[in-house]
Structure formats: C-alpha cells, structure tokens
C-alpha positions as semicolon CSV with decimal commas, in nm:
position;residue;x (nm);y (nm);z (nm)
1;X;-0,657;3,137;-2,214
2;X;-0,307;3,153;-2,399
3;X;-0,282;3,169;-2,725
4;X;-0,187;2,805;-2,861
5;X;0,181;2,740;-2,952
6;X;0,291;2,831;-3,265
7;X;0,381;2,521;-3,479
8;X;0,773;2,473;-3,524
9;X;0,824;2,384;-3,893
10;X;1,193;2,308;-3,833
11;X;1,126;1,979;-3,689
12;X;1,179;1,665;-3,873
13;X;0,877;1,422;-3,942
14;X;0,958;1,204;-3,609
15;X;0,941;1,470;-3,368
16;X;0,636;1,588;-3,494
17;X;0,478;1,251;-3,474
18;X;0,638;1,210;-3,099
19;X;0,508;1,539;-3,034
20;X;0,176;1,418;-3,195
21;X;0,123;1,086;-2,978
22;X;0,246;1,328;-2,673
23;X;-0,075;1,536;-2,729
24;X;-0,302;1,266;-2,855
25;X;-0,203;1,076;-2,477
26;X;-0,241;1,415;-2,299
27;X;-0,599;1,468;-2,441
28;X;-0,677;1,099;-2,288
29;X;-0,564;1,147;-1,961
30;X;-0,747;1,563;-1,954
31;X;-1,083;1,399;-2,133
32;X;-1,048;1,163;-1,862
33;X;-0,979;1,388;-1,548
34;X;-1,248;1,595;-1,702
35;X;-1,519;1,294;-1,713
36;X;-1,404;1,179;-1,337
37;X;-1,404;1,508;-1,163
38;X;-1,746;1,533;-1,124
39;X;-1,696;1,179;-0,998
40;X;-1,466;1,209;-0,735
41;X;-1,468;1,549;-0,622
42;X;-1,791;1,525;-0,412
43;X;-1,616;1,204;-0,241
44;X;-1,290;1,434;-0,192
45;X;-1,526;1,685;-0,019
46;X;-1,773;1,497;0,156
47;X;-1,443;1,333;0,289
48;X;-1,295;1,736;0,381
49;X;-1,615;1,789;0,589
50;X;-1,611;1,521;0,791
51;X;-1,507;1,630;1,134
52;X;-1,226;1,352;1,196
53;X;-1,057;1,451;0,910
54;X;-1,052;1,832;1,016
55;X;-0,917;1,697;1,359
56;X;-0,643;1,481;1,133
57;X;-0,562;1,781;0,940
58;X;-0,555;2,049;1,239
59;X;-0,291;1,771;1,373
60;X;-0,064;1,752;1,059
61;X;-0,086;2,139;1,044
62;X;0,118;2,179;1,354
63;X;0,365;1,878;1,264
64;X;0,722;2,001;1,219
65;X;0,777;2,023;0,822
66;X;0,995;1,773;0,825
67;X;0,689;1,516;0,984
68;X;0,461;1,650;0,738
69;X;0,667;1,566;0,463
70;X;0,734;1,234;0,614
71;X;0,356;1,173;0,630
72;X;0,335;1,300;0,293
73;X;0,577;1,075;0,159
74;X;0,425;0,740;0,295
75;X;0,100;0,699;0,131
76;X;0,250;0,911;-0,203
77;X;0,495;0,612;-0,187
78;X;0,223;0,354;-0,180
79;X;-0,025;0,487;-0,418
80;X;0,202;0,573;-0,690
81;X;0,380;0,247;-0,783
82;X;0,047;0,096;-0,737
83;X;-0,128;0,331;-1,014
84;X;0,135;0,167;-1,242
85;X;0,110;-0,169;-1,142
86;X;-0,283;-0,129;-1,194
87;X;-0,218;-0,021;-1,532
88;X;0,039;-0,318;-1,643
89;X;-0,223;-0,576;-1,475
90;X;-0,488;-0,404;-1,700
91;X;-0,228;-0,454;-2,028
92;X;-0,128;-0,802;-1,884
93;X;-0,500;-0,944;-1,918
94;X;-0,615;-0,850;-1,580
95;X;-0,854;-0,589;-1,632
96;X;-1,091;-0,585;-1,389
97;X;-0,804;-0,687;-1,100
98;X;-0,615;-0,374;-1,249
99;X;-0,894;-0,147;-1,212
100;X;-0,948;-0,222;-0,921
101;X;-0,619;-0,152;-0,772
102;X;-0,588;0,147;-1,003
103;X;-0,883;0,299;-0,819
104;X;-0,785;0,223;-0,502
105;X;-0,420;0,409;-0,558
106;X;-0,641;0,668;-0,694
107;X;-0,845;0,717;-0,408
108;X;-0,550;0,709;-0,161
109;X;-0,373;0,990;-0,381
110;X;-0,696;1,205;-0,344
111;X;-0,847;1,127;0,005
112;X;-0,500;1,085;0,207
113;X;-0,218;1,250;-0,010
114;X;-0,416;1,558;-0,108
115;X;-0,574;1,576;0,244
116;X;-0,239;1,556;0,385
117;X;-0,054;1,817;0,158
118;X;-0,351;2,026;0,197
119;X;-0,308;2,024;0,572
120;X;0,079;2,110;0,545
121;X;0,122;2,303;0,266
122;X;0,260;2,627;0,406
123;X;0,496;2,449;0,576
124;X;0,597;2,202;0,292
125;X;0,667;2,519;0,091
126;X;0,930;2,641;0,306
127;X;1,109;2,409;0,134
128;X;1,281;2,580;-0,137
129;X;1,368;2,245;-0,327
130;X;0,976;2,175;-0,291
131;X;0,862;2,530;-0,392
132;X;1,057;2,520;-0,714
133;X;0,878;2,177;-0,794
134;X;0,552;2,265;-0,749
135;X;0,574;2,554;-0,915
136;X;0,753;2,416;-1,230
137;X;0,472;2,118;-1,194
138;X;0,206;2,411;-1,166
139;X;0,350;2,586;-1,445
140;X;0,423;2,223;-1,665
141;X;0,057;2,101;-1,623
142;X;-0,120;2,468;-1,692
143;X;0,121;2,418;-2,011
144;X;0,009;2,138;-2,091
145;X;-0,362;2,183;-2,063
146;X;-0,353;2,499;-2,264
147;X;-0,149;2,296;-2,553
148;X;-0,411;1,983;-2,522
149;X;-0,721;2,242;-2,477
150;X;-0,616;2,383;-2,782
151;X;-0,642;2,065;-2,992
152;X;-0,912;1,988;-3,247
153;X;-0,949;1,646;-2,989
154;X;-0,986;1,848;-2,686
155;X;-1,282;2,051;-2,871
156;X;-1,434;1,737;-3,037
157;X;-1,455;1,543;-2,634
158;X;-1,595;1,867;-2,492
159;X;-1,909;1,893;-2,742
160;X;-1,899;1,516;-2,725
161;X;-1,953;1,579;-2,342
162;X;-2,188;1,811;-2,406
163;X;-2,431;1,627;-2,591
164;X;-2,386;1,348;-2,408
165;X;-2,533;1,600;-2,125
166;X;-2,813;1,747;-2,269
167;X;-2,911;1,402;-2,363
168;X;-2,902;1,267;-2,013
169;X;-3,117;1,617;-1,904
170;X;-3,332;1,533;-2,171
171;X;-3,397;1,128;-2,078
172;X;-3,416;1,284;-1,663
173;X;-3,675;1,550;-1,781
C-alpha cells in the first residue's frame, strides 16, 4: 500500500474542511462498495457464466470499435442519469421509489455496461482519447482509495465489518 499523503499545512482552514467532507464522502461511497461487493459480485458472475451472455460477448468482441463503443455508450447513457435521479427522488421524499431506480441503474451499469466493456475492451483501448481516461480514472480511483483507506474512518468501518462478521459466524455456528 502507499504511504498516506503527507498533510499540507499551507492550506487555509476551508480547504482543509473541503478536503475533509471530500474524504468523509469518499469513505461512504468505499464502506459502501465494500459492504455491496459481496452482494453483487456473485450476480455479476453468475450472469458471466451464463452461456447467452458468452454468445453476446463473443458477438461484441468482433464488432468494429467504433460499434462497441456505440453499444457501450447506450446503456452507460441510460444508467447514469438514472443513478442521479434515484438519488434526488431519495432526497425529494421518495425513498423507497429512489432506491429502487437507483438499483436498477446499478444493475444495468454492472450486468450490461461492464459485460459490454469487458467484451470490447482491447478494442475500446485503441482509442488513445479512451486509453488516457481509463488510465487517469485507474490511477484517480487507486488514489483515492489509498487516501480514504488511510483514514481513521476507513479503519473504524473495516473492524466495524469485522465484528459484525464474526458475530454473524457466531449466531450461524
């Protein structure tokens, strides 16, 4: 792991608060990819195995890249606006209507988007513009888990996590 980033003493009392609601909202969303991985990713592979989807993806792998990122574009341009408009239903008063369609964005970005880029990845990367995205994004979000794994939150949710394990072994046992 790298070694956490040194604290920057030159910066006035509002950027270190920014930069302290930054890493306090980064923690949420890690403590929360953390708690629904082990949720999801079976679906995301039980969905891989099936044999229609290999079919799908042996299809999309010999799509021109310029297809591929056309069928890559399509459901990413569904799923994302409808992540946020899940999330201002939620803060509007509509929880469980927000959830709902906050899930469902969810699942599209992780059965068909990832499925999809998966399938056309070597050719995607050909594209230099899209090389040099994902690998600043790569390089962004390793960043940005090291900074939020380094944070006294990050620790406290992990032994929280932890106990909350061993106490679920412990009731199963």
């Amino acid at each position: 792991m790298t070694q956490p980033p040194i604290r920057d003493e030159t910066r006035g009392p509002l950027a270190r608060l920014l930069f302290a609601i930054l890493r306090a909202v980064l923690t949420v969303v890690v403590v929360f990819d953390e708690i629904a991985r082990p949720l999801y990713r079976p679906l995301v592979e039980w969905v891989a195995s099936l044999r229609i989807v290999a079919r799908a993806e042996a299809v999309i792998a010999r799509q021109s890249r310029l297809s591929i990122l056309a069928l890559l574009a399509v459901p990413f341009a569904i799923a994302e606006p409808l992540k946020l408009l899940g999330l201002v239903m939620m803060a509007d008063g509509r929880f469980r209507t927000g959830l709902v369609v906050f899930a469902f964005a969810h699942l599209v970005s992780f059965l068909l988007v990832e499925r999809i880029y998966h399938a056309g990845r070597d050719k995607l990367l050909t594209y230099g513009w899209l090389n040099w995205l994902m690998t600043l994004l790569d390089r962004l979000r390793r960043r940005a888990l090291d900074w939020v794994r380094s944070s006294a939150a990050y620790a406290f949710a992990r032994r929280a996590r932890d106990a909350a394990r061993a106490w679920w072994r412990g009731l199963r046992a």
